[in-house]
Structure formats: structure tokens, C-alpha cells
Coordinates of C-alpha atoms in Angstrom, one line a residue:
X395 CA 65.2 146.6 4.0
X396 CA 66.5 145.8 7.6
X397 CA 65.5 143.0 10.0
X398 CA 65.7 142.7 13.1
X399 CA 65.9 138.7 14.5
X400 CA 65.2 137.6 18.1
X401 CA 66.4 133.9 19.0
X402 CA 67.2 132.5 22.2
X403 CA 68.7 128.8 22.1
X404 CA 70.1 126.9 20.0
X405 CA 67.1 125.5 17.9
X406 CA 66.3 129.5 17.3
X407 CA 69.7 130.0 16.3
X408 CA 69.8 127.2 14.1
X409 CA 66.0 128.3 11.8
X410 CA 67.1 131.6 12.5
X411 CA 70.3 131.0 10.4
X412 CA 68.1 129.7 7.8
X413 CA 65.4 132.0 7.3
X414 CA 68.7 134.6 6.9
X415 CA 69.7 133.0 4.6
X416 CA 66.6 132.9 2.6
X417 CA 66.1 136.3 3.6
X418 CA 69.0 137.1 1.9
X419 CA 67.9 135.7 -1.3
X420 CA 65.3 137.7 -2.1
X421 CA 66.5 140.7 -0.4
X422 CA 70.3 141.1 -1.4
X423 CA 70.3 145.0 0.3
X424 CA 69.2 143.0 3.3
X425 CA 70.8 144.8 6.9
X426 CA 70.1 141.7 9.3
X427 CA 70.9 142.5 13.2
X428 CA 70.4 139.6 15.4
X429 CA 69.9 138.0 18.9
X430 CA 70.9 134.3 18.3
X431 CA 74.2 131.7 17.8
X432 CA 76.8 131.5 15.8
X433 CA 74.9 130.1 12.7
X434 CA 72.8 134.0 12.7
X435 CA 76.3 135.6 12.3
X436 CA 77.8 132.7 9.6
X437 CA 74.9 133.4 8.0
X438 CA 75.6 137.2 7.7
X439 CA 73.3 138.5 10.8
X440 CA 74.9 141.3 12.6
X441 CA 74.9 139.5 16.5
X442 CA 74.0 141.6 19.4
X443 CA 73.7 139.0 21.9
X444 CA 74.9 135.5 22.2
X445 CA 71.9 133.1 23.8
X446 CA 74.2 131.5 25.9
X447 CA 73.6 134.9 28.0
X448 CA 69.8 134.7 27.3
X449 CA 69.3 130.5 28.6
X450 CA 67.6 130.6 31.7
X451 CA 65.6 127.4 32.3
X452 CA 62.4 126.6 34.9
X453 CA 60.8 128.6 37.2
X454 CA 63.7 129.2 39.6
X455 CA 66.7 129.6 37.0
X456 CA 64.4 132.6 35.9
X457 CA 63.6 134.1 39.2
X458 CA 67.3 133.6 40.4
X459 CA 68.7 135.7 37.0
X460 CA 65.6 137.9 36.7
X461 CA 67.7 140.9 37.5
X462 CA 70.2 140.2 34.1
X463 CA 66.8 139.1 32.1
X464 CA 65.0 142.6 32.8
X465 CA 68.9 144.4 32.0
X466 CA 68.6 142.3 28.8
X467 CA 65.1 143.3 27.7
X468 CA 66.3 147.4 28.3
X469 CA 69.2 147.0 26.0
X470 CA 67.4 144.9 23.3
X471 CA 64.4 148.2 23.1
X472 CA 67.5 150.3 22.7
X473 CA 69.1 148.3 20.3
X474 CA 65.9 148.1 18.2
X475 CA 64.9 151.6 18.2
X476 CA 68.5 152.4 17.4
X477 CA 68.5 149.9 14.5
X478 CA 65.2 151.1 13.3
X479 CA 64.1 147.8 11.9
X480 CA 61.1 147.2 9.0
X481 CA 60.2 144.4 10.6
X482 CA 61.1 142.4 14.0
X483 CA 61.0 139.0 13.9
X484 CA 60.7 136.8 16.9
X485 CA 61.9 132.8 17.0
X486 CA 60.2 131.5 19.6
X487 CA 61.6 132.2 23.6
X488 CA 58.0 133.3 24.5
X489 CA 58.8 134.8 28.1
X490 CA 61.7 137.4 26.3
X491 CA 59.9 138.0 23.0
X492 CA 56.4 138.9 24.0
X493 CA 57.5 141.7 26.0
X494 CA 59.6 143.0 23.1
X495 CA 56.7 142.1 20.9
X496 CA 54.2 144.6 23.4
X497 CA 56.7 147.5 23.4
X498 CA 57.8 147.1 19.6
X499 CA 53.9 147.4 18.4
X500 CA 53.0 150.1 21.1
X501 CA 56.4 151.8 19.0
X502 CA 55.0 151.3 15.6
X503 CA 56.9 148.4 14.2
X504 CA 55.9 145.8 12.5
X505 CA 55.8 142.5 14.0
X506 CA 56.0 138.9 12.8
X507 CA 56.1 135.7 15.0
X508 CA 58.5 132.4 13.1
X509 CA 57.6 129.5 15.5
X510 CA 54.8 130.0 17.6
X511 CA 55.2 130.1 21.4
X512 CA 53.8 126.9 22.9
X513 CA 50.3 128.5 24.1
X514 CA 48.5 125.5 23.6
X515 CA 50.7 123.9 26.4
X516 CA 50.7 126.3 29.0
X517 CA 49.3 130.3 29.5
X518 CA 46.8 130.3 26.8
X519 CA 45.8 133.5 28.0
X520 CA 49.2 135.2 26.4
X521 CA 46.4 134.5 23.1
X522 CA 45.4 138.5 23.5
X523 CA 49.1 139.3 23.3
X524 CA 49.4 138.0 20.1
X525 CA 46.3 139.1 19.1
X526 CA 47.2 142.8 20.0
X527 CA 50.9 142.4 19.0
X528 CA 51.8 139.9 16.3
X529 CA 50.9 141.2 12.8
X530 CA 51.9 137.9 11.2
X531 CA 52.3 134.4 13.1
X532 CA 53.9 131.7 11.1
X533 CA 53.5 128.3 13.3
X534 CA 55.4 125.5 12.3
X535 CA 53.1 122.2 14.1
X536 CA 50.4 121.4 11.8
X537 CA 47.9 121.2 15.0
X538 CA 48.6 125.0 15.5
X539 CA 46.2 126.7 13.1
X540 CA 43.8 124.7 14.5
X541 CA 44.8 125.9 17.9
X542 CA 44.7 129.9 16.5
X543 CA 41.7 129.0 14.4
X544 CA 39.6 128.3 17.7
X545 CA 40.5 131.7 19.3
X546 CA 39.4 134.0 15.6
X547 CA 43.1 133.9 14.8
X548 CA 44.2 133.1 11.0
X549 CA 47.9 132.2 11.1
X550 CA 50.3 130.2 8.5
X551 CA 51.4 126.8 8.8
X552 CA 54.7 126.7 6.7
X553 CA 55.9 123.2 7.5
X554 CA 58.8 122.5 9.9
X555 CA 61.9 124.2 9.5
X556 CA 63.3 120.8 10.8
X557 CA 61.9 118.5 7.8
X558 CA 64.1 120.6 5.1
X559 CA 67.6 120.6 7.5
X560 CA 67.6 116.9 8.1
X561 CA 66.4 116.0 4.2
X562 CA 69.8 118.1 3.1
X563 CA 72.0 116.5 6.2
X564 CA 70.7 112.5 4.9
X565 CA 72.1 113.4 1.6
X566 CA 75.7 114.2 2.7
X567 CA 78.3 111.9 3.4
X568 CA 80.5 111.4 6.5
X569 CA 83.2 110.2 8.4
X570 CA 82.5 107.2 10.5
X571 CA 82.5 108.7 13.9
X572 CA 83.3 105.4 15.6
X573 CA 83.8 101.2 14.4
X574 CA 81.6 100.2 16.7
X575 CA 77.5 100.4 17.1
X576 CA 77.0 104.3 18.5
X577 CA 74.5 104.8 21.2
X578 CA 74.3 109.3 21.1
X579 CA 73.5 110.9 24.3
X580 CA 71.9 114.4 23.9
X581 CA 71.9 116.0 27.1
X582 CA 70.7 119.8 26.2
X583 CA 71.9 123.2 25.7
X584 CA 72.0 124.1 28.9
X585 CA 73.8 123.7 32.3
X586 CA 71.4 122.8 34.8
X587 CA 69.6 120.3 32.1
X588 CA 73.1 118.6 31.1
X589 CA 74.1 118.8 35.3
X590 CA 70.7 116.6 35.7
X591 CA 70.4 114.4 33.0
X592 CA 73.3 113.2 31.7
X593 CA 75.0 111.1 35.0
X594 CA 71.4 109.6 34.3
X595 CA 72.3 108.5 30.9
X596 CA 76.1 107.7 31.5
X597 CA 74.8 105.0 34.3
X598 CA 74.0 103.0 32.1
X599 CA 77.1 102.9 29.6
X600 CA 78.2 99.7 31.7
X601 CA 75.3 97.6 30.5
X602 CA 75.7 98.0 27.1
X603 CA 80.0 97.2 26.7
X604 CA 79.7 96.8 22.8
X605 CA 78.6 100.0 22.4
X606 CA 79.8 103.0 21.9
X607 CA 78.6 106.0 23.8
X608 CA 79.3 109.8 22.3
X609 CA 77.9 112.7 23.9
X610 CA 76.5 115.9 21.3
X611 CA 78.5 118.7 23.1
X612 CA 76.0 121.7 22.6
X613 CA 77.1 125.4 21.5
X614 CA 78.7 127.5 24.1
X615 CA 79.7 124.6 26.8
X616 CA 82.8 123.5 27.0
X617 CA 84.3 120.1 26.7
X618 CA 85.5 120.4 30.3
X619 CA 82.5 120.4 31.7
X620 CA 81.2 116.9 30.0
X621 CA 84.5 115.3 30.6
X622 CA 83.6 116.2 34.2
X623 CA 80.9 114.5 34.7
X624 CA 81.8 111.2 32.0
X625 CA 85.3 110.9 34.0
X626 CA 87.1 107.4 33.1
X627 CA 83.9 106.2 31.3
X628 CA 84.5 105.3 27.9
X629 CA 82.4 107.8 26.3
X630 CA 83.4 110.2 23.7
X631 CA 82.2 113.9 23.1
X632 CA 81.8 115.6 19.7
X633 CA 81.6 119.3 19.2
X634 CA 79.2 120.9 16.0
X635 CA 78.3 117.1 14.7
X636 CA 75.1 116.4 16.1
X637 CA 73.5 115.3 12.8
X638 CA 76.5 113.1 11.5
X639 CA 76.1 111.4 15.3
X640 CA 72.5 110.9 14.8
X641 CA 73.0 109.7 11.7
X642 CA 75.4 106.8 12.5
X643 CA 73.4 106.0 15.6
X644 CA 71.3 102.5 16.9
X645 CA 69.6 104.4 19.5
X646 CA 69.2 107.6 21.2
X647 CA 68.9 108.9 24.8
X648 CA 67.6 112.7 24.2
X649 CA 66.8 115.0 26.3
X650 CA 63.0 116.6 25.5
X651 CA 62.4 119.5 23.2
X652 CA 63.6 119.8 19.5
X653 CA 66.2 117.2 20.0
X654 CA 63.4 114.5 19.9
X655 CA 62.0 115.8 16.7
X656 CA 65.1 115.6 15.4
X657 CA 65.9 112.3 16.5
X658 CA 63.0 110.9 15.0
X659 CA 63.1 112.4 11.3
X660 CA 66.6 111.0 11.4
X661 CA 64.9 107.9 12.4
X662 CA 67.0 106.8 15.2
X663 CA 65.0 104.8 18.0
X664 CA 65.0 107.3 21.0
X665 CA 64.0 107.1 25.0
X666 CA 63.4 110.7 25.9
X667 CA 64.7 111.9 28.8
X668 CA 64.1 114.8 31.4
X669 CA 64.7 115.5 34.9
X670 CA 64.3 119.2 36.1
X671 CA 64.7 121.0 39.6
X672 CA 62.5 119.5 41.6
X673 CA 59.9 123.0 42.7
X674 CA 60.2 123.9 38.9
X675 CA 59.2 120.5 37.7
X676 CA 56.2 120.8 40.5
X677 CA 54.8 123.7 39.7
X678 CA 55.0 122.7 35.8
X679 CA 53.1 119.2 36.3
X680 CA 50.3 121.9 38.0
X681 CA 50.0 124.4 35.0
X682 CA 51.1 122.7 31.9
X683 CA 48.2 120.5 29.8
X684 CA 49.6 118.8 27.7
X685 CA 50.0 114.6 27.9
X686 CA 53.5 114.5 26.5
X687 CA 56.8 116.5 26.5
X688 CA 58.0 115.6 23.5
X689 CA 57.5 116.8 20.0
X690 CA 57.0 113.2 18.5
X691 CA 54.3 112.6 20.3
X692 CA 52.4 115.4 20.8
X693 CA 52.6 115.8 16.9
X694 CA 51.1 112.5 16.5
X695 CA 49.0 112.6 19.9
X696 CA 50.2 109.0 20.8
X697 CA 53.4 107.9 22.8
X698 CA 55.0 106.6 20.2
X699 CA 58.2 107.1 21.9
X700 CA 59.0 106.4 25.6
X701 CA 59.4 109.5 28.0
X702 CA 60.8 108.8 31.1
X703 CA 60.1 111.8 33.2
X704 CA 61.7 113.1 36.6
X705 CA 61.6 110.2 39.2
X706 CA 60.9 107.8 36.4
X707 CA 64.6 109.2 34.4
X708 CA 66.9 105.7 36.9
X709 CA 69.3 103.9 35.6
X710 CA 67.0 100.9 35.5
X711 CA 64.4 102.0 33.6
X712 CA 66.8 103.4 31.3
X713 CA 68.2 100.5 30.9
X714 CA 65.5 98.4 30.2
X715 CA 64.1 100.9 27.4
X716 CA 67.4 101.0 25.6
X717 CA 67.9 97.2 25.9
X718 CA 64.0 97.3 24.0
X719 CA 65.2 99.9 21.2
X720 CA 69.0 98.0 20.6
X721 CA 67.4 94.6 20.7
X722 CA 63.5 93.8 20.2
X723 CA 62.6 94.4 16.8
X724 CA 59.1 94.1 16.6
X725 CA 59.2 97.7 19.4
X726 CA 61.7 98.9 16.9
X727 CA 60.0 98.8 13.5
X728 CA 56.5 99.9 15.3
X729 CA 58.4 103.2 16.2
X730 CA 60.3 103.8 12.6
X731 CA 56.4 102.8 11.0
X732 CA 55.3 106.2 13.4
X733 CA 58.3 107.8 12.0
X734 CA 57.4 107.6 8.2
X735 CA 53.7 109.1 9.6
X736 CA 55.3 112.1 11.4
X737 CA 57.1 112.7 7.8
X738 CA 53.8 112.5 6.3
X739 CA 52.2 114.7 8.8
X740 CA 54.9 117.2 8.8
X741 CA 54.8 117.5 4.8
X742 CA 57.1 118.9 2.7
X743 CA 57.4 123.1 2.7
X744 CA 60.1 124.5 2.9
X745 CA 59.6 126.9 6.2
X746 CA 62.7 129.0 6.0
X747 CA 61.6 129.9 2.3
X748 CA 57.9 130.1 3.0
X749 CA 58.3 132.0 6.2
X750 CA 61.4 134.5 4.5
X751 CA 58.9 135.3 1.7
X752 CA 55.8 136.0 4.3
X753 CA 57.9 138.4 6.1
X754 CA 59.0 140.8 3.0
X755 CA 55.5 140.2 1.9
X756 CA 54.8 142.0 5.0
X757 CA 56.9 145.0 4.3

């Protein structure tokens, strides 16, 4: 059968990678084409479209680009219609894939949604789309059915792509990165996030002298453009070793989004980070509703982890959480005892299986 995969950052690329994989399974005549990273085409995806073209973030990076997005969404009906897929499946990147999702059902295809768009935070009116568009949604926050259930929507929770990825990474072994305690920085994917919140996080390598600092260079940037900004600080940069960094990490200063997840499954004690353009930030504060921006704690609807949020992201207050996670214990073990109960929460499907066997279930 052939598949047709939409992803547009680099967590998509990463589940997307994996749900190919299990894809491919079941399915060994499997033709996979693909919008994603470089893990879609190791896996054996056909790639169309790199995200790195497709990362736009906030309200004004999207305005300012909206010319290349709308060029974008014209070659991927093309493509698709072209390809003549059995069944599309969107990762995620709500403001792309719901518009493909609308012209791909209005053009008789099937459609399944792997990781719910974030509707419960912001435009739950986009609900109708899905309801007129998505033949299958497969969410992967356990408060999500709920979410569907309260607008007549059925949908399948098939655990956290996430929970499987970091079980397998534990259970590897690797070279010590550095000899000395490692404090990771994770900045983002993207350039205008790294450009805002990671002179914030290099401020306060001084404090902290024995300590190692090492930046998680994301896919598609270049070393150049860290080294840029770290100058003569001593702070390294690793390329493709994110989990081995987390791994051998005392603490954590992580931008918000998947990256705190993450973080916290690898149990790493973490100050989340983010600082955004200031009119995009604005006009977010008025229409999102959510209490908390990152996934650890709107999955256990408590701040168990600090988030230190546009003015609040100084060097002093980052300072003084990081000094709390490297040195008081008792704040320490109260955030590794929330850990174990996200784990628990989370449970223990395997989503990339569960969601590849869903989707040829479908067709």
C-alpha cells in the first residue's frame, strides 16, 4: 500500500521515523513518500520536503513567510494527488496539515491524524475540522480523549511515542561526553528561538565554573551559528547526541515543547525556558488557555517544573533555579518523585506500533 507522511519539525520527524518503521513491518510492499527530517528518509521514506523549509514560528515568522507557506501547501496537493496515497497521515504542525487535511478529504482520501494538534490549548474551534476531515485521530496525551470525548469525538490514546524512544536510549551505553558534571542547554530547532534563548542560558555559564556546559545542536543548523553566539565561553556543542547528553546530565536548561518531556523521562532536573518575539508572545498570552507551556506539567496539571517565561527567562532567575536543581536536594528528589508519576501516567504502549497498526487497519 502507499503512505503518504506529513511532519514538520524535528519531534515529527523523529515519531515519524518510527511509525515508518513499524509501518514497514507489517507492510513490506510499503511505498512511503514523506514531508519530514532525515530520520523519515533513514528510515526508508521517500522525502519531498526537508522541515527546515517548513519551521516558521509565532505569529509574525508566519505572516512574514506566508507567501513560501501558501507555495508549499500548492506543491504538497500536487505531490499527493500525483503519489496517489491509501492513506495520508499527518504528525502534528496543525496550521500546514489541516488545510491538506480539508483538501485531501474533499479529494477522497483517507485521512488519519498521529499526534493530535494542541486544540485544547488554543482554536478549539478547528474541532469541526477534524470532525469533517480526520477519519482516524490517534492522540498521544492521555487527557486528550477526554478532551475529544467532550465534543462526541471517539479517538485513540496509544501512549507516547516518547516513553518507548527514551526506554530503548537508557539501555544503551556511551561515551562519556565530558569528565566533568554536564549542565545541557537545549535551545530549539529553530532560529529565532535559539537567537532568543540561548545568550539567556549562556549568561549564566560563569556562575557555575565546575560545570560543564554543552549545547544540543538541532538538525539542519549549523555549528557556526552556536559558536556565534557561545564565543570564548567554555561551552561545547554536540551534533545528533541529544539523548547521550541528557543522559550524562545534572541539570537541564530546555527550551519548551517536546524537549521538556524528554528531559523529564530521562529524569534530568530541568528549568524550562522561553522567550519569543515580543507582539507574538502578546497576542499568545491573549488567546492561548492553558496554565503551563510545558508538557510536564500540563500532563500532570501541576508545576512540577519551573518555567520561566519571557521577561521572567534573566540571568538571575536562571541562576538561582539552576543553583536549586545542582544543589538543594529536597527540590531535586520532589521533582524525580513527579517524574516516576509522569511514567506512570504516560503508561507503557508502544505508540509507533499501536498507531502503524491503526492506520493499515484503516485501509
Amino acid at each position: 500500500m502507499r503512505y503518504y507522511i506529513i511532519a514538520g519539525e524535528a519531534s515529527g520527524d523523529l515519531h515519524g521515523s518510527n511509525l515508518i518503521k513499524a509501518i514497514y513491518r507489517r507492510d513490506v510492499q510499503a511505498e512511503i513518500r514523506c514531508w519530514g527530517g532525515d530520520k523519515m528518509r533513514e528510515a526508508g521514506a521517500v522525502l519531498v520536503k526537508h522541515y527546515r523549509e517548513l519551521a516558521f514560528m509565532g505569529f509574525v515568522e508566519v505572516v512574514r513567510h506566508l507567501g513560501t507557506i501558501l507555495k508549499n501547501i500548492r506543491f504538497c496537493k500536487e505531490d499527493v494527488k500525483a503519489f496517489r496515497p491509501d492513506v495520508l497521515i499527518l504528525i502534528d504542525y496543525p496550521g500546514f496539515n489541516l488545510r491538506i487535511a480539508d483538501w485531501a478529504k474533499k479529494n477522497g482520501l483517507k485521512v488519519c491524524y498521529y499526534i493530535s494538534p494542541q486544540l485544547w490549548a488554543w482554536k478549539e474551534g478547528r474541532i469541526e475540522q477534524i470532525r469533517r476531515n480526520i477519519d482516524r485521530m490517534l492522540v498521544i496525551l492521555p487527557f486528550e480523549k477526554k478532551f475529544y470525548r467532550k465534543h462526541g469525538l471517539e479517538v485513540d490514546y496509544i501512549g507516547h511515542p516518547l516513553t518507548q524512544v527514551v526506554d530503548e536510549e537508557i539501555r544503551k551505553k556511551h561515551t562519556a561526553l565530558s569528565d566533568k558534571p554536564i549542565i545541557a542547554l537545549l535551545p530549539g530547532s529553530r532560529v529565532q528561538e535559539i537567537k532568543k534563548k540561548l545568550p539567556v542560558m549562556l549568561s549564566v555559564v560563569k556562575h557555575f565554573p565546575q560545570h560543564v556546559f554543552i549545547v544540543a545542536q538541532a538538525p539542519g543548523q549549523e555549528k557556526s551559528f552556536y559558536q556565534s553566539m557561545i564565543k570564548d565561553l567554555p561551552v561545547d556543542v554536540v551534533q545528533g547526541k541529544t539523548y547521550e547528553l541528557l543522559k550524562q546530565s545534572s541539570a537541564a536548561l530546555v527550551t519548551s515543547g517536546t524537549a521538556t518531556l524528554e528531559t523529564a523521562l530521562f529524569g534530568v532536573p530541568q528549568v524550562v525556558c522561553y522567550k519569543g518575539n515580543f507582539f507574538s508572545y502578546w497576542l499568545a498570552k491573549k488567546l492561548v488557555k492553558v496554565r503551563y507551556i510545558s508538557l510536564v506539567n500540563l500532563i500532570l496539571n501541576r508545576p512540577a517544573v519551573k518555567e520561566l517565561i519571557q521577561n521572567d527567562l534573566t540571568e538571575n532567575n536562571l541562576f538561582e533555579e539552576l543553583n536549586k536543581l545542582l544543589y538543594d536536594n529536597e527540590y531535586k528528589e520532589a521533582m524525580q518523585s513527579d517524574y516516576t508519576q509522569l511514567w506512570e501516567i504516560l503508561g507503557s504502549l508502544n505508540a509507533s506500533e499501536e498507531a502503524a497498526e491503526k492506520i493499515i487497519e484503516m485501509v
